[in-house]
Amino acid sequence: MNNVLAIAHKELRSYFASPIAYIVIGFFALLFGWFYIGILDWFVRQGMQMGPMGMGQSNMNVNQQMVRPLLLNMTVVFLFLLPLITMRTYAEEKRSGTIELLLTSPLTDVEIVAGKFLGAMGLYAAMLAVSLLHFGLLFAFGTPEWKPLVTAYLGLLLFGGCFISVGLFISSLTKNQIVAGAATFGVFLLLWVIDWIGQGMGPRAEAVLKYLSMTEHLDDFVKGVIDTKHLVYYLSFITFGLFLTVKSVDSERWRG
Amino acid sequence: MIEVEHLTKRYGPVTAVQDVSFQVHKGEILGFLGPNGAGKTTTMRVLTGYMPATDGRVVVAGHDVFEQPVEAKRRIGYLPETPPLYPDMTVREYLQFVAKIKGVPSGDRKSRVEQVMVRTWVADMAGRACGKLSKGYRQRVGLAQALIHNPDVLILDEPTAGLDPKQIIETRRLIKELAGDHTIILSTHILPEVSQTCDRVVIINKGRVVAVDTPHNLMGRLRGAETMFVQVDGARASEAAAALAKVPGVVRVAPADNAATGAFEVESEKGRDVRRELAKAVVLGGHDLLELRPTRVSLEDIFLSLTTEEQPEEAAS
């Protein structure tokens, strides 16, 4: 475990020593703020319209009508930002030769992969933490429920974890960061739209594609529901991505 | 301390290293000598557990590198061809990180890092980012990194590459100092380095071991005999050659390469000094002796003759 943390710490440090962390977090903050203002504005106007119409404000729910669409929209932003986090993880070590240090140290492949995963998750979590600031404002001036917010962030962490595990795998396949980044983005996009073509393919195919879709599983978390089905989906997805990464690093050794 | 048995490494159809076997004893410095592309780096990468062998066995400090990789790696310090530095870390941060992943106990880490930095003369750069170091400093930080966990075995891939002459001398001295406590394999294509620092030499070419011996023995071993250069006045050269051949202890007399008539290479049995008899034979035969000297074979010659054997044989015949 100490080894895993040592690698994770090193990864985090290198994110923050380079512009990557600042660019990712900075743009996330900007975009999140933008979305936040947009939805808040819509929500407030909606409330003002409903008030005089006698429907009362009791039907308005901050969690359902503001937090939920906001967070679901933000997942599009992750699509663009997460490849920036994962693309260098292995590609850079291979290019600069530092992979030789890691692979000749008394570490197992699993420890290295887990460390890199945790490091990337750390940066992702730091990015998400920025958005908590905005929700803090909601609590200061309104009365949202905190429980669905907690499950929503759990869902987002798992959702990002899936992307990060895939990104790690793709980064482990190449020496070139740009190639890794572009391929990762392509795969993320595919995972994103995977259920879009389901409707024309019959009910069974539709169900399968829907199950594979990443966002499909996020909705319940954001609503405040922790369903084992979704937990299993995300955790097995992450495990599979990390497993592929370990195998890829191992096979790289054999190929030399 | 290190046993390599029948090591073979293939990359697809290309055989990089074939059937390499050698042993290194505790406290010894073994030089790994060969031209570029001979398989030095591949062999070292297999020894350090960076890549598995296609066939064969490597045991380091009692642990099989393939079967107990973590245990073996704990006992190996490795300086790859390019020092594996993280450009955005300072030297001190970098060494602390390496100490951590190499398993140096957290209490000892700080003092160990400082100690190693002093030993490899990088202490004055401790706060500098690795990416901003000169080639010489990079190489030395690489060396520091290999030493950090005080390993039993040090594997150094071209440790003096890119250093200036003063640094080369210092580095060689450091390697010699380290030899008592550590077992060292170093690769190089610089010959003087081998004769100055190594106890034994493995010469490798095209993935095969061509010779394993001490630098001293290799000097005398080229033909398994002592060779003398003899030149007489050219007039009756063949008669002189016959007279030389009759001297007891002489194995072979042949015209010397690239020399005037009357110049011979005289090979004698190993360890037998025939200079006096040769001189006497020449003079008593009525020839004028112009020159008589032992031809010392430098390691360079051995190296060249060992590694360029294949083409000249065809060309000569």
Coordinates of C-alpha atoms in Angstrom, one line a residue:
Chain A
M1 CA 0.0 0.0 0.0
N2 CA 2.9 2.4 0.8
N3 CA 4.2 1.8 -2.7
V4 CA 0.8 2.6 -4.2
L5 CA 0.7 5.8 -2.3
A6 CA 4.2 6.7 -3.2
I7 CA 3.3 6.4 -6.9
A8 CA 0.0 8.2 -6.4
H9 CA 1.8 11.0 -4.7
K10 CA 4.4 11.3 -7.4
E11 CA 1.7 11.4 -10.1
L12 CA -0.2 14.1 -8.2
R13 CA 3.0 16.1 -7.7
S14 CA 3.8 16.0 -11.4
Y15 CA 0.3 17.1 -12.4
F16 CA 0.7 20.1 -10.2
A17 CA 4.3 20.8 -11.2
S18 CA 3.2 21.0 -14.8
P19 CA 0.5 23.3 -16.3
I20 CA -1.9 20.3 -16.7
A21 CA -3.5 20.5 -13.3
Y22 CA -4.1 24.2 -13.5
I23 CA -5.5 24.1 -17.0
V24 CA -7.8 21.2 -16.2
I25 CA -9.1 22.7 -13.0
G26 CA -9.2 26.2 -14.3
F27 CA -11.3 25.3 -17.3
F28 CA -13.5 23.1 -15.3
A29 CA -14.1 25.9 -12.8
L30 CA -14.9 28.3 -15.7
L31 CA -17.3 25.9 -17.4
F32 CA -18.9 24.8 -14.2
G33 CA -19.5 28.4 -13.2
W34 CA -21.0 29.1 -16.6
F35 CA -23.4 26.2 -16.5
Y36 CA -24.2 27.0 -12.9
I37 CA -25.2 30.5 -13.6
G38 CA -27.2 29.4 -16.6
I39 CA -29.2 26.8 -14.7
L40 CA -29.6 29.0 -11.6
D41 CA -31.0 31.8 -13.7
W42 CA -33.4 29.4 -15.4
F43 CA -34.4 28.0 -12.1
V44 CA -35.0 31.4 -10.5
R45 CA -37.1 32.6 -13.4
Q46 CA -39.1 29.4 -13.4
G47 CA -39.8 29.9 -9.7
M48 CA -40.9 33.5 -10.3
Q49 CA -43.3 32.4 -13.0
M50 CA -44.8 29.6 -10.9
G51 CA -45.4 31.7 -7.9
P52 CA -48.0 34.0 -9.3
M53 CA -49.7 31.2 -11.1
G54 CA -50.6 29.7 -7.7
M55 CA -48.6 26.5 -8.1
G56 CA -46.6 27.6 -5.1
Q57 CA -42.9 27.0 -4.6
S58 CA -43.5 23.7 -3.0
N59 CA -43.3 22.0 -6.4
M60 CA -39.9 23.4 -7.0
N61 CA -37.0 21.2 -6.0
V62 CA -33.5 22.5 -6.1
N63 CA -32.0 19.0 -6.2
Q64 CA -34.1 17.7 -9.0
Q65 CA -34.4 20.8 -11.1
M66 CA -31.1 22.4 -10.7
V67 CA -28.4 20.1 -9.2
R68 CA -29.4 17.1 -11.3
P69 CA -29.4 18.7 -14.8
L70 CA -26.3 20.7 -13.9
L71 CA -24.2 17.7 -12.9
L72 CA -25.5 15.6 -15.9
N73 CA -24.5 18.4 -18.2
M74 CA -21.1 18.6 -16.6
T75 CA -20.3 15.0 -17.6
V76 CA -19.8 16.4 -21.1
V77 CA -17.0 18.5 -19.8
F78 CA -15.4 15.5 -18.3
L79 CA -15.4 13.9 -21.7
F80 CA -13.0 16.6 -22.8
L81 CA -10.9 17.1 -19.6
L82 CA -10.3 13.6 -18.5
P83 CA -8.2 12.6 -21.5
L84 CA -5.9 15.5 -20.6
I85 CA -5.4 13.9 -17.2
T86 CA -4.7 10.3 -18.3
M87 CA -2.9 10.8 -21.6
R88 CA 0.5 11.3 -20.1
T89 CA 0.4 8.7 -17.3
Y90 CA 2.2 5.9 -19.2
A91 CA 3.1 7.5 -22.5
E92 CA 5.3 10.1 -20.9
E93 CA 7.1 7.5 -18.7
K94 CA 7.8 5.4 -21.7
R95 CA 9.0 8.3 -23.8
S96 CA 11.4 9.6 -21.2
G97 CA 12.6 6.2 -20.0
T98 CA 11.5 6.6 -16.4
I99 CA 9.3 3.5 -16.9
E100 CA 12.6 1.6 -16.6
L101 CA 13.0 3.0 -13.1
L102 CA 9.5 1.9 -12.1
L103 CA 9.7 -1.6 -13.7
T104 CA 13.1 -2.3 -12.1
S105 CA 12.0 -1.2 -8.6
P106 CA 10.6 -3.7 -6.2
L107 CA 7.0 -2.9 -7.1
T108 CA 4.4 -5.1 -8.7
D109 CA 2.7 -4.0 -11.9
V110 CA -0.6 -3.9 -9.9
E111 CA 0.9 -1.4 -7.4
I112 CA 2.2 0.8 -10.2
V113 CA -1.2 0.8 -12.1
A114 CA -3.1 1.3 -8.8
G115 CA -0.8 4.2 -7.9
K116 CA -1.3 5.9 -11.2
F117 CA -5.0 5.4 -11.0
L118 CA -5.2 6.9 -7.6
G119 CA -3.0 9.9 -8.7
A120 CA -5.3 10.6 -11.6
M121 CA -8.4 10.2 -9.3
G122 CA -6.8 12.7 -6.9
L123 CA -6.6 15.3 -9.6
Y124 CA -10.2 14.5 -10.7
A125 CA -11.4 14.8 -7.1
A126 CA -9.6 18.1 -6.7
M127 CA -11.4 19.3 -9.9
L128 CA -14.8 18.2 -8.5
A129 CA -14.0 19.9 -5.2
V130 CA -14.0 23.2 -7.0
S131 CA -17.7 22.7 -7.8
L132 CA -18.5 22.2 -4.1
L133 CA -18.0 25.9 -3.7
H134 CA -21.0 26.6 -5.9
F135 CA -23.1 24.2 -4.0
G136 CA -22.0 25.8 -0.8
L137 CA -23.7 29.0 -2.1
L138 CA -26.9 27.0 -2.6
F139 CA -26.8 25.9 1.0
A140 CA -26.1 29.5 2.1
F141 CA -29.1 30.9 0.3
G142 CA -31.5 27.9 0.0
T143 CA -32.3 24.6 1.5
P144 CA -31.2 21.8 -0.8
E145 CA -31.0 18.3 0.5
W146 CA -27.4 17.2 1.1
K147 CA -27.9 13.5 0.8
P148 CA -28.6 13.4 -2.9
L149 CA -25.6 15.7 -3.4
V150 CA -23.4 13.2 -1.6
T151 CA -24.6 10.3 -3.7
A152 CA -24.3 12.4 -6.8
Y153 CA -20.6 13.1 -6.1
L154 CA -20.1 9.4 -5.3
G155 CA -21.6 8.7 -8.7
L156 CA -19.4 11.3 -10.4
L157 CA -16.3 9.8 -8.8
L158 CA -17.2 6.3 -10.1
F159 CA -18.1 7.7 -13.5
G160 CA -14.8 9.5 -13.8
G161 CA -13.0 6.4 -12.5
C162 CA -14.3 4.4 -15.5
F163 CA -13.0 7.0 -17.9
I164 CA -9.7 7.2 -16.1
S165 CA -9.2 3.4 -16.1
V166 CA -9.8 3.4 -19.8
G167 CA -7.5 6.4 -20.3
L168 CA -4.7 4.7 -18.4
F169 CA -5.0 1.6 -20.6
I170 CA -4.9 3.6 -23.7
S171 CA -1.9 5.6 -22.4
S172 CA -0.1 2.3 -21.7
L173 CA -0.3 1.4 -25.4
T174 CA 1.8 4.2 -26.8
K175 CA 4.8 6.4 -26.3
N176 CA 3.0 9.4 -27.7
Q177 CA 0.9 11.5 -25.5
I178 CA -1.1 13.1 -28.3
V179 CA -2.0 9.7 -29.7
A180 CA -3.0 8.6 -26.3
G181 CA -5.1 11.7 -25.8
A182 CA -6.8 11.6 -29.1
A183 CA -7.6 7.9 -28.9
T184 CA -8.9 8.3 -25.3
F185 CA -11.2 11.1 -26.3
G186 CA -12.5 9.0 -29.2
V187 CA -13.2 6.0 -26.9
F188 CA -14.9 8.2 -24.3
L189 CA -17.1 9.7 -27.0
L190 CA -18.0 6.3 -28.2
L191 CA -18.9 5.1 -24.7
W192 CA -20.9 8.3 -24.4
V193 CA -23.1 7.7 -27.4
I194 CA -23.1 4.0 -27.3
D195 CA -26.9 3.8 -26.6
W196 CA -27.9 6.3 -29.2
I197 CA -28.3 3.8 -31.9
G198 CA -30.1 1.3 -29.6
Q199 CA -33.7 2.1 -30.6
G200 CA -33.5 0.8 -34.1
M201 CA -31.9 -2.5 -33.1
G202 CA -34.7 -4.2 -31.3
P203 CA -35.5 -4.4 -27.6
R204 CA -32.7 -6.7 -26.6
A205 CA -29.9 -4.8 -28.3
E206 CA -31.3 -1.7 -26.9
A207 CA -31.3 -3.0 -23.4
V208 CA -27.7 -4.2 -23.7
L209 CA -26.5 -0.9 -25.2
K210 CA -28.3 1.0 -22.6
Y211 CA -26.7 -1.0 -19.9
L212 CA -23.3 -0.3 -21.4
S213 CA -23.9 3.4 -21.5
M214 CA -22.0 5.3 -18.8
T215 CA -24.4 8.1 -18.3
E216 CA -27.4 5.8 -17.9
H217 CA -26.0 4.5 -14.6
L218 CA -25.2 8.0 -13.3
D219 CA -28.7 9.3 -13.2
D220 CA -29.8 7.3 -10.2
F221 CA -26.8 8.5 -8.2
V222 CA -27.6 12.0 -9.0
K223 CA -31.3 11.5 -8.0
G224 CA -30.0 10.3 -4.6
V225 CA -30.4 6.6 -5.1
I226 CA -27.5 4.1 -4.6
D227 CA -28.4 1.1 -6.5
T228 CA -26.1 -2.0 -6.4
K229 CA -26.7 -2.5 -10.0
H230 CA -24.9 0.7 -10.9
L231 CA -22.2 0.2 -8.3
V232 CA -21.5 -3.1 -9.7
Y233 CA -21.4 -1.7 -13.2
Y234 CA -19.0 1.1 -12.4
L235 CA -16.7 -1.0 -10.1
S236 CA -16.5 -3.8 -12.6
F237 CA -15.8 -1.3 -15.4
I238 CA -13.0 0.2 -13.4
T239 CA -11.5 -3.1 -12.5
F240 CA -11.6 -4.3 -16.1
G241 CA -9.9 -1.1 -17.3
L242 CA -7.2 -1.5 -14.7
F243 CA -6.8 -5.2 -15.5
L244 CA -6.3 -4.3 -19.1
T245 CA -3.7 -1.8 -18.2
V246 CA -1.8 -4.3 -16.0
K247 CA -1.8 -6.8 -18.9
S248 CA -0.7 -4.2 -21.4
V249 CA 2.3 -3.2 -19.2
D250 CA 3.2 -6.8 -18.8
S251 CA 3.0 -7.7 -22.4
E252 CA 5.0 -4.6 -23.3
R253 CA 7.8 -6.2 -21.3
W254 CA 7.7 -9.3 -23.4
R255 CA 7.7 -7.4 -26.6
G256 CA 10.5 -5.2 -25.3
Chain B
M1 CA 26.2 -13.3 -6.5
I2 CA 24.9 -13.2 -10.0
E3 CA 24.4 -16.3 -12.1
V4 CA 23.3 -16.1 -15.7
E5 CA 22.6 -19.4 -17.4
H6 CA 21.8 -19.9 -21.0
L7 CA 20.1 -16.6 -21.3
T8 CA 18.3 -16.0 -24.6
K9 CA 16.2 -13.1 -25.6
R10 CA 14.3 -12.8 -28.8
Y11 CA 12.2 -9.9 -30.1
G12 CA 9.9 -11.6 -32.5
P13 CA 12.2 -13.1 -35.2
V14 CA 15.2 -11.1 -34.0
T15 CA 17.5 -12.8 -31.5
A16 CA 19.1 -10.1 -29.4
V17 CA 20.9 -12.3 -27.0
Q18 CA 21.7 -16.0 -27.5
D19 CA 22.8 -18.5 -24.9
V20 CA 24.7 -16.1 -22.7
S21 CA 26.1 -17.6 -19.5
F22 CA 28.4 -16.1 -16.9
Q23 CA 28.8 -15.6 -13.2
V24 CA 29.8 -12.7 -11.1
H25 CA 31.3 -13.2 -7.6
K26 CA 30.6 -11.1 -4.6
G27 CA 32.5 -7.8 -4.6
E28 CA 33.7 -8.2 -8.1
I29 CA 33.5 -5.7 -11.0
L30 CA 32.5 -7.3 -14.2
G31 CA 32.9 -5.4 -17.4
F32 CA 30.5 -6.0 -20.2
L33 CA 32.2 -5.1 -23.4
G34 CA 30.8 -5.1 -26.9
P35 CA 30.1 -2.8 -29.8
N36 CA 26.8 -1.0 -30.0
G37 CA 23.9 -3.4 -30.7
A38 CA 25.8 -6.4 -29.3
G39 CA 23.1 -7.1 -26.8
K40 CA 24.6 -5.4 -23.7
T41 CA 21.6 -3.3 -22.8
T42 CA 19.2 -6.2 -23.5
T43 CA 21.2 -8.5 -21.2
M44 CA 21.2 -5.9 -18.5
R45 CA 17.5 -5.3 -18.8
V46 CA 16.9 -9.0 -18.3
L47 CA 19.2 -9.1 -15.3
T48 CA 17.3 -6.2 -13.7
G49 CA 13.9 -7.8 -14.3
Y50 CA 12.8 -5.1 -16.7
M51 CA 12.0 -7.7 -19.3
P52 CA 11.7 -11.4 -19.1
A53 CA 14.1 -13.7 -21.0
T54 CA 12.8 -15.9 -23.7
D55 CA 14.9 -18.7 -22.3
G56 CA 17.4 -19.3 -19.5
R57 CA 17.8 -18.4 -15.9
V58 CA 19.1 -15.4 -14.0
V59 CA 19.7 -15.6 -10.2
V60 CA 20.7 -12.4 -8.4
A61 CA 21.7 -12.6 -4.7
G62 CA 20.0 -15.9 -4.4
H63 CA 16.7 -14.9 -6.0
D64 CA 15.5 -15.9 -9.4
V65 CA 14.7 -12.7 -11.3
F66 CA 11.6 -14.2 -13.0
E67 CA 10.2 -16.2 -10.1
Q68 CA 10.9 -13.7 -7.3
P69 CA 11.1 -10.4 -9.1
V70 CA 10.3 -8.2 -6.1
E71 CA 12.9 -9.9 -3.9
A72 CA 15.6 -9.8 -6.6
K73 CA 14.8 -6.1 -7.5
R74 CA 15.2 -5.1 -3.9
R75 CA 18.8 -6.1 -4.2
I76 CA 19.6 -4.5 -7.5
G77 CA 20.5 -0.9 -8.3
Y78 CA 20.2 -0.1 -11.9
L79 CA 21.5 2.8 -14.0
P80 CA 19.9 2.5 -17.4
E81 CA 21.5 4.0 -20.5
T82 CA 19.4 7.1 -20.2
P83 CA 19.2 8.1 -16.5
P84 CA 15.4 7.8 -15.6
L85 CA 14.8 11.2 -14.2
Y86 CA 11.6 13.1 -13.7
P87 CA 12.3 16.5 -15.2
D88 CA 9.9 18.4 -12.9
M89 CA 11.3 17.0 -9.6
T90 CA 14.3 18.5 -7.8
V91 CA 17.2 16.2 -7.3
R92 CA 16.4 15.8 -3.6
E93 CA 12.7 15.1 -4.3
Y94 CA 13.6 12.6 -6.9
L95 CA 16.0 10.7 -4.7
Q96 CA 13.4 10.7 -1.9
F97 CA 10.8 9.2 -4.3
V98 CA 13.2 6.6 -5.5
A99 CA 14.2 5.8 -1.9
K100 CA 10.5 5.3 -1.1
I101 CA 9.8 2.9 -4.0
K102 CA 13.0 1.0 -3.5
G103 CA 11.9 0.2 0.0
V104 CA 14.3 2.4 2.1
P105 CA 12.7 2.6 5.6
S106 CA 11.1 6.0 6.1
G107 CA 13.3 6.8 9.1
D108 CA 16.5 6.4 7.1
R109 CA 15.4 8.0 3.9
K110 CA 16.5 11.6 4.6
S111 CA 20.0 10.7 5.8
R112 CA 20.4 8.2 3.0
V113 CA 19.5 10.7 0.3
E114 CA 21.9 13.3 1.7
Q115 CA 24.7 10.7 2.0
V116 CA 24.3 9.4 -1.5
M117 CA 24.2 13.0 -2.9
V118 CA 27.5 13.7 -1.3
R119 CA 29.0 10.5 -2.5
T120 CA 28.0 11.1 -6.1
W121 CA 28.9 14.8 -6.0
V122 CA 25.4 16.1 -6.7
A123 CA 24.7 17.7 -3.3
D124 CA 25.3 21.2 -4.7
M125 CA 22.4 20.6 -7.1
A126 CA 20.0 19.2 -4.6
G127 CA 17.4 21.9 -5.1
R128 CA 17.7 22.0 -8.9
A129 CA 15.0 20.5 -11.1
C130 CA 16.3 17.3 -12.8
G131 CA 15.2 18.6 -16.2
K132 CA 17.6 21.5 -15.9
L133 CA 20.7 19.5 -15.1
S134 CA 23.7 19.1 -17.4
K135 CA 24.4 15.7 -18.9
G136 CA 27.1 15.0 -16.4
Y137 CA 24.9 15.8 -13.5
R138 CA 22.1 13.7 -14.9
Q139 CA 24.4 10.8 -15.2
R140 CA 25.5 11.2 -11.6
V141 CA 22.0 11.6 -10.2
G142 CA 21.3 8.4 -12.1
L143 CA 24.1 6.8 -10.3
A144 CA 22.8 8.2 -7.0
Q145 CA 19.4 6.7 -7.8
A146 CA 21.0 3.3 -8.3
L147 CA 22.9 3.5 -5.0
I148 CA 20.0 4.8 -2.8
H149 CA 18.9 1.5 -1.3
N150 CA 22.4 0.3 -0.8
P151 CA 21.9 -2.8 -3.1
D152 CA 24.0 -5.9 -3.2
V153 CA 24.3 -5.7 -6.9
L154 CA 24.8 -2.6 -9.1
I155 CA 24.1 -2.8 -12.8
L156 CA 25.4 0.2 -14.7
D157 CA 24.7 0.7 -18.3
E158 CA 27.5 2.9 -19.7
P159 CA 28.0 4.8 -16.4
T160 CA 30.6 7.2 -17.8
A161 CA 28.8 8.1 -21.1
G162 CA 28.5 11.8 -21.5
L163 CA 30.9 12.8 -18.7
D164 CA 33.9 15.0 -19.1
P165 CA 37.3 13.5 -18.5
K166 CA 37.6 14.6 -14.9
Q167 CA 34.1 13.3 -14.1
I168 CA 35.0 10.0 -15.8
I169 CA 38.0 9.5 -13.6
E170 CA 36.0 10.4 -10.5
T171 CA 33.2 8.0 -11.5
R172 CA 35.6 5.2 -12.2
R173 CA 37.2 5.8 -8.8
L174 CA 33.8 5.7 -7.2
I175 CA 32.9 2.5 -8.9
K176 CA 36.1 0.9 -7.7
E177 CA 35.4 2.1 -4.2
L178 CA 31.9 0.6 -4.3
A179 CA 33.2 -2.8 -5.4
G180 CA 34.0 -4.2 -2.0
D181 CA 30.5 -4.0 -0.7
H182 CA 28.7 -4.3 -3.9
T183 CA 28.9 -6.6 -6.9
I184 CA 29.0 -4.6 -10.0
I185 CA 28.3 -5.2 -13.7
L186 CA 29.1 -2.3 -15.9
S187 CA 28.7 -2.1 -19.7
T188 CA 30.9 0.0 -21.9
H189 CA 32.2 0.2 -25.4
I190 CA 35.3 2.1 -24.1
L191 CA 38.2 -0.3 -23.7
P192 CA 40.4 1.6 -21.3
E193 CA 37.5 1.7 -18.9
V194 CA 37.5 -2.1 -18.8
S195 CA 41.2 -2.5 -18.1
Q196 CA 41.2 0.3 -15.5
T197 CA 38.1 -0.7 -13.5
C198 CA 37.1 -4.3 -14.1
D199 CA 38.3 -7.5 -12.5
R200 CA 36.8 -9.6 -15.3
V201 CA 35.5 -8.9 -18.7
V202 CA 32.7 -10.5 -20.7
I203 CA 33.0 -9.7 -24.4
I204 CA 29.8 -9.9 -26.2
N205 CA 29.1 -9.6 -29.9
K206 CA 26.0 -10.2 -31.9
G207 CA 24.2 -11.4 -28.8
R208 CA 26.8 -14.1 -28.0
V209 CA 29.6 -14.2 -25.4
V210 CA 32.9 -14.3 -27.2
A211 CA 35.2 -14.3 -24.2
V212 CA 35.2 -14.2 -20.4
D213 CA 38.5 -13.5 -18.7
T214 CA 40.5 -11.0 -16.7
P215 CA 41.7 -8.0 -18.7
H216 CA 45.3 -9.3 -18.0
N217 CA 44.7 -12.8 -19.3
L218 CA 42.8 -11.5 -22.3
M219 CA 46.0 -9.6 -23.3
G220 CA 48.0 -12.7 -23.5
R221 CA 45.3 -14.9 -24.8
L222 CA 44.7 -13.8 -28.3
R223 CA 46.5 -16.7 -29.8
G224 CA 47.3 -18.6 -26.7
A225 CA 51.0 -17.8 -27.2
E226 CA 53.6 -15.2 -27.0
T227 CA 54.4 -13.4 -30.3
M228 CA 57.7 -11.9 -31.3
F229 CA 58.4 -9.5 -34.1
V230 CA 61.7 -10.3 -35.8
Q231 CA 63.2 -8.5 -38.7
V232 CA 66.4 -9.5 -40.5
D233 CA 68.2 -8.0 -43.4
G234 CA 66.0 -9.0 -46.4
A235 CA 68.7 -10.7 -48.6
R236 CA 68.3 -14.3 -47.5
A237 CA 65.0 -14.1 -45.7
S238 CA 63.7 -17.7 -46.3
E239 CA 67.0 -19.1 -44.9
A240 CA 66.6 -16.9 -41.8
A241 CA 63.0 -18.1 -41.4
A242 CA 64.1 -21.7 -41.4
A243 CA 66.7 -21.0 -38.8
L244 CA 64.2 -19.3 -36.6
A245 CA 61.8 -22.2 -36.9
K246 CA 64.5 -24.5 -35.6
V247 CA 64.8 -22.7 -32.3
P248 CA 63.3 -24.9 -29.5
G249 CA 60.0 -23.5 -28.2
V250 CA 59.1 -21.8 -31.5
V251 CA 55.7 -22.9 -32.7
R252 CA 55.3 -21.0 -35.9
V253 CA 57.1 -18.5 -38.1
A254 CA 55.1 -16.5 -40.5
P255 CA 55.9 -13.4 -42.6
A256 CA 54.6 -10.3 -40.7
D257 CA 51.6 -8.5 -42.1
N258 CA 52.2 -5.2 -43.9
A259 CA 56.0 -5.3 -43.5
A260 CA 59.0 -5.6 -45.7
T261 CA 60.5 -9.0 -46.6
G262 CA 62.6 -10.3 -43.8
A263 CA 60.0 -9.4 -41.2
F264 CA 58.5 -12.3 -39.3
E265 CA 56.1 -13.0 -36.6
V266 CA 57.4 -15.7 -34.4
E267 CA 55.1 -17.5 -32.1
S268 CA 56.4 -19.4 -29.2
E269 CA 55.0 -21.6 -26.5
K270 CA 53.1 -19.8 -23.8
G271 CA 55.3 -18.5 -21.0
R272 CA 58.6 -19.4 -22.7
D273 CA 61.0 -16.5 -23.4
V274 CA 62.8 -17.3 -26.6
R275 CA 64.3 -13.9 -27.3
R276 CA 67.9 -14.9 -26.6
E277 CA 67.8 -18.1 -28.6
L278 CA 66.1 -16.2 -31.5
A279 CA 68.8 -13.5 -31.5
K280 CA 71.6 -16.2 -31.4
A281 CA 70.0 -18.2 -34.2
V282 CA 69.8 -15.2 -36.5
V283 CA 73.4 -14.1 -35.8
L284 CA 74.9 -17.6 -36.0
G285 CA 73.1 -18.1 -39.3
G286 CA 75.1 -15.1 -40.6
H287 CA 72.1 -12.8 -40.9
D288 CA 71.9 -9.2 -39.8
L289 CA 69.4 -8.8 -37.0
L290 CA 67.5 -5.5 -37.5
E291 CA 64.8 -5.7 -35.0
L292 CA 63.5 -8.1 -32.3
R293 CA 60.6 -7.1 -30.0
P294 CA 57.7 -8.8 -28.3
T295 CA 54.3 -7.7 -29.8
R296 CA 52.1 -6.8 -27.0
V297 CA 48.5 -7.3 -27.8
S298 CA 46.3 -4.6 -26.4
L299 CA 42.8 -5.3 -25.3
E300 CA 41.7 -3.2 -28.2
D301 CA 43.3 -5.7 -30.6
I302 CA 41.6 -8.6 -28.8
F303 CA 38.4 -6.8 -29.0
L304 CA 38.7 -6.0 -32.7
S305 CA 39.9 -9.5 -33.5
L306 CA 37.2 -11.1 -31.5
T307 CA 34.4 -9.0 -32.8
T308 CA 35.4 -8.8 -36.4
E309 CA 36.3 -12.4 -36.8
E310 CA 33.5 -13.4 -39.1
Q311 CA 34.1 -11.2 -42.2
P312 CA 37.9 -11.3 -42.3
E313 CA 37.9 -15.1 -42.2
E314 CA 35.9 -15.2 -45.4
A315 CA 37.9 -12.4 -46.9
A316 CA 41.3 -14.0 -46.0
S317 CA 40.6 -17.4 -47.4

